[in-house]
XYZ file of C-alpha atoms in Angstrom:
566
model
C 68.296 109.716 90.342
C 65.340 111.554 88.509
C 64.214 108.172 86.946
C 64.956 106.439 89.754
C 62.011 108.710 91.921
C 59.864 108.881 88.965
C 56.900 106.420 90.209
C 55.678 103.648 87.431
C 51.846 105.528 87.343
C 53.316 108.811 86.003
C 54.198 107.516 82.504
C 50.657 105.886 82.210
C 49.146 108.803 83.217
C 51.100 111.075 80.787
C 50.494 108.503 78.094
C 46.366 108.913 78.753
C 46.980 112.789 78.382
C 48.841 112.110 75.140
C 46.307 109.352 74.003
C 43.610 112.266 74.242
C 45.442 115.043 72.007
C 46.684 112.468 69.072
C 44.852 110.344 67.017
C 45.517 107.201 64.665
C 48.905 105.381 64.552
C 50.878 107.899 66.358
C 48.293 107.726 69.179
C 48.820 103.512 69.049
C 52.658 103.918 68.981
C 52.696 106.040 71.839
C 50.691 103.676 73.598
C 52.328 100.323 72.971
C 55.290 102.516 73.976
C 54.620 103.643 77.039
C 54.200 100.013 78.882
C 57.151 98.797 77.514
C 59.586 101.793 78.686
C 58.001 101.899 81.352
C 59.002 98.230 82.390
C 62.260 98.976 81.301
C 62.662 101.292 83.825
C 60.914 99.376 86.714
C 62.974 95.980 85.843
C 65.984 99.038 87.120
C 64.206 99.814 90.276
C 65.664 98.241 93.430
C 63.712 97.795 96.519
C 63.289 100.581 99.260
C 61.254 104.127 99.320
C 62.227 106.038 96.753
C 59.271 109.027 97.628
C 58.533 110.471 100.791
C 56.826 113.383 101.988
C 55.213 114.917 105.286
C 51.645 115.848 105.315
C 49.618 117.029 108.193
C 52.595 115.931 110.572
C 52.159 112.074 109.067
C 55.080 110.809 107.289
C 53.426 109.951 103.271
C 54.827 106.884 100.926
C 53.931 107.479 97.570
C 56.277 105.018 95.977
C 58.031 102.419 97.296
C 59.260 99.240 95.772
C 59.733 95.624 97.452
C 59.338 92.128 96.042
C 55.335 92.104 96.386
C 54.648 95.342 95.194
C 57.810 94.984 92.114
C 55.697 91.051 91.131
C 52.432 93.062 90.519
C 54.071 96.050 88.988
C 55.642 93.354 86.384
C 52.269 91.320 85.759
C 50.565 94.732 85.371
C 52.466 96.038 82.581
C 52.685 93.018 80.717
C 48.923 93.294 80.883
C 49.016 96.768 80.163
C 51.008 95.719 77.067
C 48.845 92.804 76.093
C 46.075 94.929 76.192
C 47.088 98.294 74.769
C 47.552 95.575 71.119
C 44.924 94.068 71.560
C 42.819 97.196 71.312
C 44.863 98.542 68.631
C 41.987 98.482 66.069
C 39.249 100.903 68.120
C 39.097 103.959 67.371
C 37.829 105.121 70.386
C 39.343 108.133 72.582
C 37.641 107.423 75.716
C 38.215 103.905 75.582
C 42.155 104.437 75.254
C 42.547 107.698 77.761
C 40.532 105.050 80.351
C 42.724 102.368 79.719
C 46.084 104.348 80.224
C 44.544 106.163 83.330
C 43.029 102.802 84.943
C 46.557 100.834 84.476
C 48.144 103.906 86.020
C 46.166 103.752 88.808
C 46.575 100.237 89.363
C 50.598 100.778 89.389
C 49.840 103.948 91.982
C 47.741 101.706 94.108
C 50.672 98.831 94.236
C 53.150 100.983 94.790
C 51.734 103.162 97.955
C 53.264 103.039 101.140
C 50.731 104.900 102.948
C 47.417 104.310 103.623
C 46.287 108.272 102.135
C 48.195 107.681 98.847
C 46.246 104.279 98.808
C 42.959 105.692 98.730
C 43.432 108.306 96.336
C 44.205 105.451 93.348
C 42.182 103.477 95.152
C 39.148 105.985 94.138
C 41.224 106.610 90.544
C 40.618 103.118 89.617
C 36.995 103.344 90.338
C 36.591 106.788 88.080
C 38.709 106.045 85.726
C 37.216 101.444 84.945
C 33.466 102.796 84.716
C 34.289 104.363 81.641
C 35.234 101.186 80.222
C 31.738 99.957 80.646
C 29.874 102.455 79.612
C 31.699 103.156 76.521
C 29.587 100.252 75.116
C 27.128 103.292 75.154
C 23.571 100.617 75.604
C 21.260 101.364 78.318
C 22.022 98.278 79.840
C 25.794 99.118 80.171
C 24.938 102.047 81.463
C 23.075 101.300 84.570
C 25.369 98.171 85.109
C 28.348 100.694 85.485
C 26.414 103.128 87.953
C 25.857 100.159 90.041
C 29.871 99.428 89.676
C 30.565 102.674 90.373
C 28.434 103.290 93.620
C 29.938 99.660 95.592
C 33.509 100.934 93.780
C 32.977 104.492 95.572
C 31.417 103.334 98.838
C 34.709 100.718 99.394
C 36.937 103.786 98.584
C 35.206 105.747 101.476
C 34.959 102.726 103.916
C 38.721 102.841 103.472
C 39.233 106.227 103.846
C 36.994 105.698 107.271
C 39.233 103.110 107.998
C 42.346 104.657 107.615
C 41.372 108.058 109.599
C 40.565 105.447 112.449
C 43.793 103.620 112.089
C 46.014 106.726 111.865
C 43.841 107.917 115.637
C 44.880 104.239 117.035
C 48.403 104.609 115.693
C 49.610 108.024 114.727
C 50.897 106.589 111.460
C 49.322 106.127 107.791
C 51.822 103.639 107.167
C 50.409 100.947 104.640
C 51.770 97.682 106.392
C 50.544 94.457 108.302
C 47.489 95.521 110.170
C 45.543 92.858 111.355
C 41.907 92.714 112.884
C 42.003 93.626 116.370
C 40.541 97.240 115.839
C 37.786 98.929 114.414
C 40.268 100.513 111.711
C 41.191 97.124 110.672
C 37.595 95.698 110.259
C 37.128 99.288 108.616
C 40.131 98.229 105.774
C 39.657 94.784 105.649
C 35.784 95.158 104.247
C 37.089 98.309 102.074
C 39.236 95.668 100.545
C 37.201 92.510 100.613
C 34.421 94.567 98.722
C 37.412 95.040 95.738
C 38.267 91.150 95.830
C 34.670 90.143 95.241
C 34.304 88.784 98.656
C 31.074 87.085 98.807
C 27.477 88.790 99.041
C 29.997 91.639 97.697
C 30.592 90.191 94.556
C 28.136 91.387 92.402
C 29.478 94.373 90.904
C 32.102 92.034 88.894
C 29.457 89.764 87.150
C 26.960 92.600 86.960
C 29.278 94.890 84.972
C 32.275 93.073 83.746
C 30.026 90.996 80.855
C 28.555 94.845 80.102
C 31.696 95.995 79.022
C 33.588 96.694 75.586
C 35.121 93.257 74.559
C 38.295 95.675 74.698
C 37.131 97.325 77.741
C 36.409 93.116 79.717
C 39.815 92.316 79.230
C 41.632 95.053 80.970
C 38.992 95.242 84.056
C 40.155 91.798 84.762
C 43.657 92.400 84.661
C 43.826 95.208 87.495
C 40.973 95.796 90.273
C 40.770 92.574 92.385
C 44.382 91.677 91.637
C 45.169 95.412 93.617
C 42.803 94.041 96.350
C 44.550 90.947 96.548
C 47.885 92.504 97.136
C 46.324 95.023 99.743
C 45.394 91.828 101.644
C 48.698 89.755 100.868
C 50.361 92.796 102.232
C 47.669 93.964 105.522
C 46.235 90.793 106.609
C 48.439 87.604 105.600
C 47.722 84.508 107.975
C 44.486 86.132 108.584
C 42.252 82.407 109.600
C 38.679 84.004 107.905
C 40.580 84.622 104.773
C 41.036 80.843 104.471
C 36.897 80.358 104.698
C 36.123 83.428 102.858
C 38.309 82.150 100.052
C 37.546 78.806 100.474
C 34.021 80.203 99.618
C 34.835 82.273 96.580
C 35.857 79.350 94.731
C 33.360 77.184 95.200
C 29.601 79.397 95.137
C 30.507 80.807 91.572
C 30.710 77.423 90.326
C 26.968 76.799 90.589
C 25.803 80.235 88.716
C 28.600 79.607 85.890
C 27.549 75.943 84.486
C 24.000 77.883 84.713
C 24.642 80.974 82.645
C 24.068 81.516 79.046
C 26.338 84.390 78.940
C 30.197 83.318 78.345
C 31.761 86.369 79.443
C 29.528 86.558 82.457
C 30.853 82.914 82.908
C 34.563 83.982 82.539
C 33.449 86.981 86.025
C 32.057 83.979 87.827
C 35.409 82.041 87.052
C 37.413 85.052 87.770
C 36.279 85.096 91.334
C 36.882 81.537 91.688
C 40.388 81.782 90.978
C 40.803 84.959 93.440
C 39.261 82.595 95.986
C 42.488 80.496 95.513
C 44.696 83.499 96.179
C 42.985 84.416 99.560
C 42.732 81.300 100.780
C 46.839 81.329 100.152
C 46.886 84.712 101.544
C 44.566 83.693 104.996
C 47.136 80.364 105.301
C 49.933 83.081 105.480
C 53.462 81.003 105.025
C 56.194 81.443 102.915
C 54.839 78.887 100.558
C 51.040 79.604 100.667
C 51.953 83.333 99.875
C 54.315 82.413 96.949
C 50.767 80.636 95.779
C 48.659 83.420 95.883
C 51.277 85.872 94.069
C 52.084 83.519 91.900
C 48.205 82.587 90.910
C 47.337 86.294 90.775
C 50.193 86.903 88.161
C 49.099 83.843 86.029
C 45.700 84.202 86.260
C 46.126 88.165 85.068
C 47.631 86.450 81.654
C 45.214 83.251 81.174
C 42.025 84.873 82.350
C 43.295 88.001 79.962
C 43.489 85.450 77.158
C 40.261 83.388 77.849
C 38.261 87.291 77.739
C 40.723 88.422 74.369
C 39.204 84.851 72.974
C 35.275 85.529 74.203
C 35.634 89.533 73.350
C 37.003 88.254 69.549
C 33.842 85.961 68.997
C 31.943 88.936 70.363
C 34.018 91.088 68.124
C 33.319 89.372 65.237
C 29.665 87.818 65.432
C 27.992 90.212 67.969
C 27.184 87.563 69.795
C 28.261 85.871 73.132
C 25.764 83.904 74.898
C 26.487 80.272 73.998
C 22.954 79.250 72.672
C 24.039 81.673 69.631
C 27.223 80.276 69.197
C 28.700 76.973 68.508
C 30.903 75.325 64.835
C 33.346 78.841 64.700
C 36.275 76.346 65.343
C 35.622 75.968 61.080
C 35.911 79.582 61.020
C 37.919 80.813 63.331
C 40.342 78.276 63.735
C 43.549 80.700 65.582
C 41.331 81.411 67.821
C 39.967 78.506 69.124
C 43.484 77.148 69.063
C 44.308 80.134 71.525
C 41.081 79.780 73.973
C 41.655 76.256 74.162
C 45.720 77.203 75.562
C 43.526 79.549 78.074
C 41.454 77.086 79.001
C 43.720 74.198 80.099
C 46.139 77.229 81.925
C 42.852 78.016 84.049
C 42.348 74.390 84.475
C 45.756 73.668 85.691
C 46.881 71.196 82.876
C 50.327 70.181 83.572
C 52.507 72.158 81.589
C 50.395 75.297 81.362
C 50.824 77.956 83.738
C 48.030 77.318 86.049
C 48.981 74.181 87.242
C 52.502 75.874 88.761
C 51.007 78.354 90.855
C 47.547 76.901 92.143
C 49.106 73.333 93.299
C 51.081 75.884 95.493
C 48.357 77.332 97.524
C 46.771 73.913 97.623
C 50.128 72.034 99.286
C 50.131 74.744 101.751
C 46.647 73.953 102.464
C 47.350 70.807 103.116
C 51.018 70.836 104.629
C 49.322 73.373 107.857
C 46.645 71.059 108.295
C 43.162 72.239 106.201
C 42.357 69.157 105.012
C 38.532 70.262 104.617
C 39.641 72.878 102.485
C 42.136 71.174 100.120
C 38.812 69.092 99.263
C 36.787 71.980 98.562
C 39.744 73.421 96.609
C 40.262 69.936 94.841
C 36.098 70.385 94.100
C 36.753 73.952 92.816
C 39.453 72.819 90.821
C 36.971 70.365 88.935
C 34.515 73.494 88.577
C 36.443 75.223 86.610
C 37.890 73.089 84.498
C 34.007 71.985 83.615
C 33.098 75.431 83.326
C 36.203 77.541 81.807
C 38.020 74.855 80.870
C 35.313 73.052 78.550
C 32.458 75.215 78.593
C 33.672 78.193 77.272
C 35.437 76.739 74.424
C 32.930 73.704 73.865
C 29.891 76.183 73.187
C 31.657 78.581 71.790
C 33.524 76.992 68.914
C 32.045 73.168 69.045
C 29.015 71.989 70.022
C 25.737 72.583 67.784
C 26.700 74.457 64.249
C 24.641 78.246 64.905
C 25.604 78.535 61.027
C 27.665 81.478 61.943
C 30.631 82.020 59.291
C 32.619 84.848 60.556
C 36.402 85.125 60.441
C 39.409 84.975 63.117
C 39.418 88.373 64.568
C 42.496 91.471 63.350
C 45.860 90.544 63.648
C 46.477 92.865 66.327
C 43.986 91.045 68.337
C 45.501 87.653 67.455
C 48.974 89.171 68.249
C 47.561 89.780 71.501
C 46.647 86.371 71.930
C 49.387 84.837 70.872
C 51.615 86.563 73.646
C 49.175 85.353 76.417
C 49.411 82.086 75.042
C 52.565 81.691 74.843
C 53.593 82.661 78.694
C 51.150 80.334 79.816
C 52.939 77.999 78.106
C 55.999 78.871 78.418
C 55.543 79.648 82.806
C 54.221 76.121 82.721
C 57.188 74.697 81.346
C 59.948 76.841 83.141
C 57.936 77.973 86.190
C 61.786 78.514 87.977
C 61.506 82.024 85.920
C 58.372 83.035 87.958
C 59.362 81.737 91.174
C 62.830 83.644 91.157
C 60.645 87.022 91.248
C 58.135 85.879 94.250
C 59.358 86.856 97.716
C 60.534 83.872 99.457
C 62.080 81.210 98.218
C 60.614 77.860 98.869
C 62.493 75.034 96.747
C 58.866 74.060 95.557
C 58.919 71.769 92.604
C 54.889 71.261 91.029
C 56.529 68.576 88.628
C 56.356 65.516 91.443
C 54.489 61.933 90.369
C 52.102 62.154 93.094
C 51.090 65.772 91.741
C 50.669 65.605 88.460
C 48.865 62.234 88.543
C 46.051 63.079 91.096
C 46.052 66.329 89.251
C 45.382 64.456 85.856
C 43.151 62.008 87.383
C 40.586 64.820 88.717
C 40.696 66.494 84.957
C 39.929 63.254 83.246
C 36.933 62.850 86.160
C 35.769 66.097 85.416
C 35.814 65.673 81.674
C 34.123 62.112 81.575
C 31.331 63.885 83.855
C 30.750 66.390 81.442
C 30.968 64.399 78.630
C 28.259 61.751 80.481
C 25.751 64.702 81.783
C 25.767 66.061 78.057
C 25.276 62.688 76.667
C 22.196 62.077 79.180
C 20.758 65.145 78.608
C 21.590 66.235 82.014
C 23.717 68.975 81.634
C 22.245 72.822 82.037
C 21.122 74.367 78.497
C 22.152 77.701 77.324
C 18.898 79.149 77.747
C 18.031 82.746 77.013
C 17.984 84.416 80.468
C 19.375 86.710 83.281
C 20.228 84.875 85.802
C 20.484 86.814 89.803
C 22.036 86.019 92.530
C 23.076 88.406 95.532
C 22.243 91.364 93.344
C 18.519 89.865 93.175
C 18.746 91.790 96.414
C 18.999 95.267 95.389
C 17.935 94.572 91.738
C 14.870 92.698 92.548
C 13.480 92.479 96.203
C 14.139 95.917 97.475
C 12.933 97.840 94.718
C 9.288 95.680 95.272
C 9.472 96.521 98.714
C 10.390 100.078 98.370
C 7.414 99.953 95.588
C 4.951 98.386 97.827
C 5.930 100.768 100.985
C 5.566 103.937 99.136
C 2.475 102.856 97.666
C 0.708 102.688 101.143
C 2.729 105.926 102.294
C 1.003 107.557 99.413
C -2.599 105.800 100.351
C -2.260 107.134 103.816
C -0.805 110.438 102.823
C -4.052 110.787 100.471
C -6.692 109.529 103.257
C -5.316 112.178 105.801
C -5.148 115.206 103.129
C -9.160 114.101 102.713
C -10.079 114.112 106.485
C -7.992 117.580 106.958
C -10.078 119.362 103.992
C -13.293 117.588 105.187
C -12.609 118.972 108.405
C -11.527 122.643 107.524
C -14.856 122.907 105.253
C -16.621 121.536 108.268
C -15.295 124.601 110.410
C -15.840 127.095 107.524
C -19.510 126.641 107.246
C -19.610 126.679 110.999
C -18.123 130.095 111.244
C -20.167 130.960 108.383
C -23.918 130.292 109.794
C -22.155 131.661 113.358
C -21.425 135.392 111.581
C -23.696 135.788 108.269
C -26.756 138.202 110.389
C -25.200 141.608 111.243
C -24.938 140.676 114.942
C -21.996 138.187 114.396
C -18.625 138.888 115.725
C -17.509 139.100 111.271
C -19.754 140.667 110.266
C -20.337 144.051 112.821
C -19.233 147.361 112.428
C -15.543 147.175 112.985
C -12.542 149.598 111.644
C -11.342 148.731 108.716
C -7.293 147.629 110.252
C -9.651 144.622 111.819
C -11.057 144.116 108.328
C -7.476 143.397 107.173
C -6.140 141.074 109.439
C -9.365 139.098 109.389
C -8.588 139.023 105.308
C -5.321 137.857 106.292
C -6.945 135.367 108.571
C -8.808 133.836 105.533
C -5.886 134.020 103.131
C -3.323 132.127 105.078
C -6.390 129.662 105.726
C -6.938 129.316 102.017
C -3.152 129.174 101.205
C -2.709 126.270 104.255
C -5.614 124.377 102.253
C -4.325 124.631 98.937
C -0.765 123.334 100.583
C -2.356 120.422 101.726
C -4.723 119.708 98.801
């Protein structure tokens, strides 16, 4: 019974505690550990609310289980897992006590059944991710994870707005279905859609992700917009907008990703992409279109993880990233390019690779209620990522020009890592029936149909001749040497020069009026001084000396006022 109430964030957050007093290989046993017992004991947890308290006269959730919730508690410790090994070789305390805390968080957040409990690991995961990016300790990291921090903070407070409104309307905290026909639900909905890198509130992910450790990249995309996507599979599903908004998401970050220079900045723009996918399956809202979205979300947690292990070991091992450094490490670094390429046709949706089982999901639902207009933008998304994940990342990175870079496959622990991504993208492509038995409804969907995986195979060889013919024209975008804006040209760019320019004439004006004031109080002064200097003037007759005083006074305060304004 004690296990049984024990919620899945506790060990996590006991292993960060531990993770700070130990060092070395007990510190990495521990940690591998913990993930894996903890698992254990959630694959044991049946569905229902297994915590429950009373606060303030409102009934609290902290843990309870159902198939949504129990599908991202699974993905999220295999992640956990995946990355704890992968990070085996840093010797890093605040690195590790992050990690443990952030994954704990993520669990706490998936497993809340009330609103309150919600925004407390809501606001965890914000605290406890930054220090993932700043632990890169540059100057550049460091800003980029203030600016993370400040959107991650102002969503957690939007939804703690939200949720004081919606337990007014209510009388309940309950964290279920809540729609958008109240103020509270706007409220929630933007507290969320800021954490799923809706767009124009995007920015945070490409500004900081790219900033972090290569250890530290790889488990930020595992947890924060794959908690906001199951707040909105589980708040607003059939919600119309989401279809547009996520309709949206994966087609704009297409555009700045064949433009950028910087592959893990390219792997953020493709990570929103595929969360697009996932709300548009969340906004269509039936049994099916859900299944897609979970389903995506738990796949793209493992091949996005594997495509960042690959980019953080080039990173790890050359110090360099952008991709007009890089290029010939397949010579090198053979394992590894063997491994990114696996990534790179899951995120592409290659038939027999995981991505292809979950995102031809959300796309038949699309088309089975009727959003014709969207299947074709998610059929042109689909082609934008395969050009820029799916050949881009590897193509620069270990192909392409030779830099003259020599250096080595990365640790094994790191190649371990990858290896286990790898192979469930493989293996979920070939025997998806093991991930649909865990998603909430069942369906009877079956990817492997003619039609599918021809028109599917069709638009990757399209995509690929494209690339290969732009390239061979000379009309593809070079890697150039740059920092490329978009929304956050906003805040990074035009309001600063405003603010600039503004302040500048507040100080102009400021300093013209101080002038006329002093020109104007010396005026006076010499006035009153020609009025009194003879012995007849009202200062300077015979007077006792308690006038004498005040008129000091008088003077002092005058010169004090002066000196205030000068």
């Amino acid at each position: 019974m004690w296990m049984l109430e024990l919620p899945p964030f506790t060990l996590f957050f006991i292993g960060g505690l531990i993770a700070a007093m130990t060092r070395g290989t007990l510190r990495g046993a521990i940690m591998v550990a913990i993930p894996v017992i903890s698992a254990i004991h959630l694959w044991t947890v049946p569905e229902g609310i297994h915590l429950q308290l009373t606060f303030l006269d409102y009934e609290l959730v902290p843990y309870r289980a159902d198939k949504l919730s129990l599908m991202f508690g699974y993905v999220f410790h295999i992640a956990a897992f995946i990355s704890i090994i992968y990070s085996l070789h840093v010797k890093d305390s605040v690195q590790q006590v992050a990690a443990m805390l952030y994954a704990g968080s993520a669990l706490g957040a998936v497993f809340a059944g009330d609103l309150l409990t919600l925004f407390i690991f809501w606001e965890l995961l914000a605290f406890t991710s930054v220090f993932l990016i700043w632990a890169r300790r540059t100057t550049r990291a460091y800003h980029a994870g203030m600016r993370y921090l400040i959107i991650q903070v102002l969503s957690g407070v939007i939804l703690l707005v939200g949720a004081l409104f919606y337990a007014a309307e209510t009388g309940s905290l309950s964290f279920e279905y809540i729609g958008l026909d109240s103020i509270a639900g706007w409220l929630i909905f933007i507290a969320f859609g800021i954490k799923c890198a809706f767009p124009f509130a995007h920015t945070w992910l490409t500004d900081a992700y790219p900033e972090a450790t290569p250890t530290g990249t790889v488990i930020l995309s595992a947890f924060t917009t794959k908690v906001a996507v199951y707040a909105l599979a589980r708040a607003y599903p059939g919600t119309e907008l989401l279809i547009y908004i996520g309709a949206a998401m994966t087609c704009f970050p297409i555009f700045f990703a064949v433009i950028e220079n910087d592959l893990r900045r390219v792997l953020a723009y493709s990570l929103i992409n595929q969360v697009g996918f996932m709300v548009v399956g969340i906004g269509i809202g039936t049994a099916l279109a859900i299944n897609g979205a979970i389903a995506h979300a738990f796949n793209d947690v493992i091949f996005k993880g594997l495509l960042f292990m690959s980019m953080g070991a080039v990173l790890h091992m050359t110090g360099r990233i952008n991709g007009s450094d890089l290029g010939g490490l397949y010579k090198t670094m053979p394992k590894t390019t063997i491994l990114c390429i696996i990534g790179a046709a899951s995120i592409s949706a290659f038939p027999l690779f995981s991505g292809f089982v979950s995102k031809s999901m959300v796309m038949s639902a699309a088309l089975e209620t009727g959003h014709d207009w969207v299947w074709l933008m998610l059929l042109f998304a689909s082609a934008g990522v395969f050009h820029h994940a799916g050949i881009k990342i590897p193509y620069f990175a270990f192909f392409a020009h030779d830099s003259g870079l020599r250096a080595s496959d990365p640790p094994r622990n790191m190649l371990f890592a990858m290896f286990i991504a790898a192979s469930l993208c493989i293996a979920i492509g070939i025997y998806p029936a093991a991930l649909y038995s865990l998603l909430p409804y069942d369906t009877g969907y079956n990817p492997y149909d003619a039609t599918h995986v021809l028109a599917q195979t069709q638009l990757l060889m399209f995509s690929a001749l494209a690339f290969v013919w732009l390239n061979l024209r000379g009309m593809y975008p070079p890697e150039l040497r740059s920092t490329n804006l978009d929304v956050d040209w906003v805040y990074r760019r035009a309001i600063p020069n405003v603010l600039q320019k503004l302040f500048a004439v507040i100080w102009k004006a400021d300093g013209a009026l101080r002038q006329a004031i002093r020109g104007k109080l010396s005026q006076y002064q010499s006035i009153i001084a020609n009025k009194h200097k003879g012995l007849g003037g009202l200062l300077s007759g015979s007077y006792p000396s308690g006038n004498m005083v005040l008129w000091v006074a008088v003077l002092l305060a005058s010169y004090l006022f002066m000196g205030f304004i000068g």
